[in-house]
Amino acid sequence: MYICICNAVTERQVNASVARGARTLSDLQADLGVATCCGCCAEMAESYLPCASACACAGGCCECATTLPAAPVVESGPTRGERLQDRLGFAHVLEAVPAL
């Protein structure tokens, strides 16, 4: 299952990163790039961290040395839809279609 669609990060990759020692969302971001584009997957990615299920604060306490990000990292520039259109190569087709 994909956890991060923007960066094509799978559940298997997240589990492997956690097995290698990832303990925070920042660790996952550095290792896999998860939650570095639109940020919609941050909560799901965090749910794979060991502290998220073991700690009553869901990973935001100083006892587990995990802090939740203040806001998702969002890149500037084209929107997510525009980037997808460019990747798929059909942005020029949409420009030719009149608005409804």
Backbone as JSON Lines, residues from 0, in Angstrom:
{"i":0,"aa":"M","n":[0.85,-1.17,0.0],"ca":[0.0,0.0,0.0],"c":[0.9,1.25,0.0]}
{"i":1,"aa":"Y","n":[0.49,2.25,-0.75],"ca":[1.24,3.5,-0.77],"c":[0.86,4.35,0.44]}
{"i":2,"aa":"I","n":[1.86,4.87,1.11],"ca":[1.67,5.79,2.22],"c":[1.74,7.22,1.7]}
{"i":3,"aa":"C","n":[2.72,7.49,0.85],"ca":[2.92,8.82,0.27],"c":[2.81,8.7,-1.25]}
{"i":4,"aa":"I","n":[1.72,9.21,-1.78],"ca":[1.5,9.15,-3.23],"c":[2.46,10.09,-3.96]}
{"i":5,"aa":"C","n":[2.67,11.28,-3.4],"ca":[3.53,12.27,-4.07],"c":[4.93,11.73,-4.35]}
{"i":6,"aa":"N","n":[5.47,10.98,-3.38],"ca":[6.84,10.49,-3.51],"c":[6.91,8.98,-3.68]}
{"i":7,"aa":"A","n":[5.77,8.34,-3.93],"ca":[5.68,6.9,-4.18],"c":[6.37,6.08,-3.08]}
{"i":8,"aa":"V","n":[6.04,6.4,-1.83],"ca":[6.61,5.69,-0.68],"c":[5.58,4.67,-0.2]}
{"i":9,"aa":"T","n":[6.02,3.42,-0.11],"ca":[5.11,2.34,0.27],"c":[5.2,2.02,1.75]}
{"i":10,"aa":"E","n":[4.21,1.29,2.22],"ca":[4.17,0.8,3.59],"c":[5.42,-0.04,3.89]}
{"i":11,"aa":"R","n":[5.82,-0.85,2.95],"ca":[7.0,-1.7,3.11],"c":[8.25,-0.85,3.34]}
{"i":12,"aa":"Q","n":[8.38,0.26,2.59],"ca":[9.54,1.14,2.75],"c":[9.53,1.83,4.12]}
{"i":13,"aa":"V","n":[8.34,2.24,4.57],"ca":[8.22,2.89,5.88],"c":[8.59,1.9,6.97]}
{"i":14,"aa":"N","n":[8.07,0.68,6.89],"ca":[8.4,-0.35,7.88],"c":[9.9,-0.64,7.9]}
{"i":15,"aa":"A","n":[10.52,-0.67,6.74],"ca":[11.97,-0.93,6.66],"c":[12.75,0.23,7.3]}
{"i":16,"aa":"S","n":[12.3,1.46,7.07],"ca":[12.97,2.61,7.66],"c":[12.86,2.57,9.19]}
{"i":17,"aa":"V","n":[11.69,2.2,9.68],"ca":[11.5,2.08,11.13],"c":[12.4,0.98,11.68]}
{"i":18,"aa":"A","n":[12.5,-0.12,10.96],"ca":[13.37,-1.23,11.38],"c":[14.84,-0.8,11.41]}
{"i":19,"aa":"R","n":[15.2,0.14,10.53],"ca":[16.59,0.65,10.5],"c":[16.84,1.7,11.57]}
{"i":20,"aa":"G","n":[15.78,2.12,12.27],"ca":[15.98,3.05,13.38],"c":[15.21,4.36,13.32]}
{"i":21,"aa":"A","n":[14.38,4.58,12.33],"ca":[13.59,5.82,12.27],"c":[12.67,5.87,13.48]}
{"i":22,"aa":"R","n":[12.68,6.99,14.19],"ca":[11.85,7.14,15.38],"c":[10.94,8.36,15.32]}
{"i":23,"aa":"T","n":[11.17,9.24,14.37],"ca":[10.38,10.47,14.24],"c":[9.96,10.66,12.79]}
{"i":24,"aa":"L","n":[8.99,11.55,12.61],"ca":[8.58,11.88,11.25],"c":[9.77,12.49,10.5]}
{"i":25,"aa":"S","n":[10.58,13.27,11.18],"ca":[11.76,13.86,10.55],"c":[12.71,12.78,10.04]}
{"i":26,"aa":"D","n":[12.84,11.69,10.8],"ca":[13.68,10.57,10.35],"c":[13.12,9.98,9.06]}
{"i":27,"aa":"L","n":[11.8,9.79,9.02],"ca":[11.17,9.23,7.82],"c":[11.31,10.19,6.63]}
{"i":28,"aa":"Q","n":[11.17,11.47,6.9],"ca":[11.31,12.46,5.84],"c":[12.72,12.44,5.27]}
{"i":29,"aa":"A","n":[13.71,12.36,6.13],"ca":[15.1,12.36,5.66],"c":[15.43,11.07,4.91]}
{"i":30,"aa":"D","n":[14.9,9.96,5.38],"ca":[15.22,8.67,4.79],"c":[14.45,8.41,3.5]}
{"i":31,"aa":"L","n":[13.15,8.73,3.5],"ca":[12.29,8.34,2.38],"c":[11.67,9.5,1.61]}
{"i":32,"aa":"G","n":[11.65,10.69,2.19],"ca":[10.98,11.82,1.55],"c":[9.49,11.84,1.81]}
{"i":33,"aa":"V","n":[9.02,10.97,2.68],"ca":[7.59,10.91,2.99],"c":[7.17,12.23,3.66]}
{"i":34,"aa":"A","n":[5.98,12.72,3.32],"ca":[5.41,13.94,3.89],"c":[6.25,15.19,3.64]}
{"i":35,"aa":"T","n":[6.94,15.24,2.51],"ca":[7.73,16.43,2.19],"c":[7.13,17.23,1.03]}
{"i":36,"aa":"C","n":[6.02,16.77,0.51],"ca":[5.41,17.48,-0.62],"c":[4.12,18.16,-0.14]}
{"i":37,"aa":"C","n":[3.01,17.45,-0.16],"ca":[1.74,18.06,0.25],"c":[1.48,17.87,1.74]}
{"i":38,"aa":"G","n":[2.1,16.87,2.36],"ca":[1.95,16.65,3.8],"c":[0.74,15.85,4.21]}
{"i":39,"aa":"C","n":[-0.1,15.45,3.26],"ca":[-1.32,14.7,3.59],"c":[-1.04,13.35,4.23]}
{"i":40,"aa":"C","n":[0.11,12.79,4.02],"ca":[0.43,11.46,4.51],"c":[1.14,11.47,5.86]}
{"i":41,"aa":"A","n":[1.41,12.64,6.43],"ca":[2.2,12.74,7.66],"c":[1.59,11.92,8.78]}
{"i":42,"aa":"E","n":[0.3,12.04,8.99],"ca":[-0.35,11.31,10.09],"c":[-0.25,9.8,9.88]}
{"i":43,"aa":"M","n":[-0.46,9.34,8.65],"ca":[-0.37,7.92,8.36],"c":[1.06,7.42,8.55]}
{"i":44,"aa":"A","n":[2.03,8.18,8.08],"ca":[3.43,7.78,8.23],"c":[3.8,7.69,9.71]}
{"i":45,"aa":"E","n":[3.34,8.65,10.5],"ca":[3.64,8.64,11.93],"c":[3.04,7.44,12.64]}
{"i":46,"aa":"S","n":[1.95,6.93,12.12],"ca":[1.3,5.8,12.77],"c":[2.17,4.54,12.72]}
{"i":47,"aa":"Y","n":[3.17,4.51,11.86],"ca":[4.08,3.37,11.77],"c":[5.25,3.48,12.74]}
{"i":48,"aa":"L","n":[5.41,4.63,13.35],"ca":[6.51,4.82,14.3],"c":[6.19,4.08,15.6]}
{"i":49,"aa":"P","n":[7.19,3.48,16.22],"ca":[6.94,2.67,17.41],"c":[6.31,3.43,18.56]}
{"i":50,"aa":"C","n":[6.64,4.68,18.73],"ca":[6.11,5.45,19.85],"c":[4.65,5.82,19.64]}
{"i":51,"aa":"A","n":[4.2,5.93,18.42],"ca":[2.85,6.39,18.13],"c":[1.79,5.51,18.77]}
{"i":52,"aa":"S","n":[2.02,4.2,18.82],"ca":[1.02,3.32,19.41],"c":[1.29,3.05,20.88]}
{"i":53,"aa":"A","n":[2.53,3.22,21.32],"ca":[2.88,2.89,22.7],"c":[2.7,4.06,23.66]}
{"i":54,"aa":"C","n":[2.65,5.27,23.15],"ca":[2.63,6.46,23.99],"c":[1.24,7.09,23.97]}
{"i":55,"aa":"A","n":[0.75,7.46,25.13],"ca":[-0.58,8.06,25.24],"c":[-0.68,9.38,24.48]}
{"i":56,"aa":"C","n":[0.44,10.05,24.29],"ca":[0.42,11.34,23.61],"c":[0.51,11.19,22.1]}
{"i":57,"aa":"A","n":[0.53,9.96,21.61],"ca":[0.62,9.67,20.16],"c":[1.89,10.23,19.54]}
{"i":58,"aa":"G","n":[2.98,10.18,20.29],"ca":[4.27,10.57,19.72],"c":[4.67,12.0,19.93]}
{"i":59,"aa":"G","n":[3.94,12.78,20.71],"ca":[4.29,14.18,20.86],"c":[4.84,14.54,22.22]}
{"i":60,"aa":"C","n":[5.39,13.6,22.95],"ca":[5.92,13.91,24.29],"c":[7.44,13.91,24.29]}
{"i":61,"aa":"C","n":[8.01,14.5,25.34],"ca":[9.46,14.53,25.42],"c":[10.02,13.22,25.94]}
{"i":62,"aa":"E","n":[9.2,12.38,26.58],"ca":[9.68,11.08,27.06],"c":[10.14,10.19,25.91]}
{"i":63,"aa":"C","n":[9.45,10.28,24.8],"ca":[9.81,9.42,23.67],"c":[10.67,10.18,22.66]}
{"i":64,"aa":"A","n":[11.01,11.42,22.97],"ca":[11.88,12.25,22.12],"c":[11.33,12.41,20.72]}
{"i":65,"aa":"T","n":[10.02,12.43,20.6],"ca":[9.38,12.59,19.3],"c":[8.53,13.85,19.33]}
{"i":66,"aa":"T","n":[8.65,14.66,18.32],"ca":[7.81,15.85,18.24],"c":[7.09,15.86,16.91]}
{"i":67,"aa":"L","n":[5.86,16.27,16.95],"ca":[5.07,16.37,15.73],"c":[5.4,17.67,15.03]}
{"i":68,"aa":"P","n":[5.39,17.7,13.71],"ca":[5.71,18.94,12.99],"c":[4.6,19.96,13.19]}
{"i":69,"aa":"A","n":[4.97,21.22,13.18],"ca":[4.0,22.29,13.34],"c":[3.08,22.36,12.13]}
{"i":70,"aa":"A","n":[3.62,22.13,10.96],"ca":[2.83,22.16,9.73],"c":[3.53,21.29,8.7]}
{"i":71,"aa":"P","n":[2.77,20.73,7.77],"ca":[3.42,19.92,6.75],"c":[4.34,20.76,5.87]}
{"i":72,"aa":"V","n":[5.37,20.13,5.38],"ca":[6.29,20.8,4.47],"c":[5.63,20.84,3.1]}
{"i":73,"aa":"V","n":[5.45,22.04,2.58],"ca":[4.8,22.2,1.28],"c":[5.74,22.96,0.37]}
{"i":74,"aa":"E","n":[6.01,22.37,-0.76],"ca":[6.92,23.04,-1.69],"c":[6.18,24.13,-2.45]}
{"i":75,"aa":"S","n":[6.9,25.14,-2.86],"ca":[6.29,26.2,-3.64],"c":[6.38,25.83,-5.11]}
{"i":76,"aa":"G","n":[5.63,26.49,-5.92],"ca":[5.65,26.22,-7.35],"c":[4.32,25.66,-7.82]}
{"i":77,"aa":"P","n":[4.36,24.81,-8.81],"ca":[3.12,24.28,-9.37],"c":[2.33,23.47,-8.33]}
{"i":78,"aa":"T","n":[1.03,23.44,-8.51],"ca":[0.2,22.67,-7.59],"c":[0.43,21.18,-7.79]}
{"i":79,"aa":"R","n":[-0.04,20.4,-6.85],"ca":[0.11,18.94,-6.92],"c":[-0.52,18.4,-8.2]}
{"i":80,"aa":"G","n":[-1.69,18.9,-8.55],"ca":[-2.36,18.46,-9.78],"c":[-1.56,18.81,-11.03]}
{"i":81,"aa":"E","n":[-0.97,19.99,-11.03],"ca":[-0.16,20.4,-12.18],"c":[1.08,19.54,-12.32]}
{"i":82,"aa":"R","n":[1.7,19.18,-11.17],"ca":[2.87,18.31,-11.22],"c":[2.49,16.93,-11.75]}
{"i":83,"aa":"L","n":[1.33,16.43,-11.32],"ca":[0.87,15.13,-11.79],"c":[0.6,15.17,-13.29]}
{"i":84,"aa":"Q","n":[-0.03,16.25,-13.76],"ca":[-0.3,16.39,-15.18],"c":[1.01,16.41,-15.97]}
{"i":85,"aa":"D","n":[2.01,17.11,-15.45],"ca":[3.3,17.17,-16.13],"c":[3.96,15.79,-16.17]}
{"i":86,"aa":"R","n":[3.9,15.06,-15.04],"ca":[4.5,13.73,-15.0],"c":[3.83,12.78,-15.97]}
{"i":87,"aa":"L","n":[2.52,12.88,-16.07],"ca":[1.78,11.98,-16.95],"c":[1.82,12.44,-18.4]}
{"i":88,"aa":"G","n":[2.24,13.68,-18.62],"ca":[2.41,14.18,-19.97],"c":[1.12,14.59,-20.67]}
{"i":89,"aa":"F","n":[0.09,14.96,-19.91],"ca":[-1.13,15.37,-20.59],"c":[-1.57,16.78,-20.2]}
{"i":90,"aa":"A","n":[-0.67,17.59,-19.7],"ca":[-1.01,18.97,-19.36],"c":[-1.44,19.73,-20.6]}
{"i":91,"aa":"H","n":[-0.79,19.48,-21.73],"ca":[-1.12,20.18,-22.97],"c":[-2.53,19.82,-23.44]}
{"i":92,"aa":"V","n":[-3.02,18.64,-23.15],"ca":[-4.37,18.23,-23.54],"c":[-5.39,19.02,-22.76]}
{"i":93,"aa":"L","n":[-5.16,19.2,-21.46],"ca":[-6.11,19.93,-20.63],"c":[-6.2,21.4,-21.02]}
{"i":94,"aa":"E","n":[-5.1,21.95,-21.52],"ca":[-5.11,23.36,-21.94],"c":[-6.02,23.55,-23.17]}
{"i":95,"aa":"A","n":[-6.13,22.51,-23.99],"ca":[-6.92,22.6,-25.22],"c":[-8.42,22.4,-24.95]}
{"i":96,"aa":"V","n":[-8.77,21.85,-23.8],"ca":[-10.18,21.6,-23.48],"c":[-10.78,22.84,-22.89]}
{"i":97,"aa":"P","n":[-11.91,23.32,-23.43],"ca":[-12.53,24.53,-22.88],"c":[-13.09,24.27,-21.49]}
{"i":98,"aa":"A","n":[-13.08,25.29,-20.66],"ca":[-13.61,25.19,-19.29],"c":[-15.12,24.98,-19.36]}
{"i":99,"aa":"L","n":[-15.59,24.16,-18.45],"ca":[-17.04,23.89,-18.41],"c":[-17.78,24.93,-17.64]}
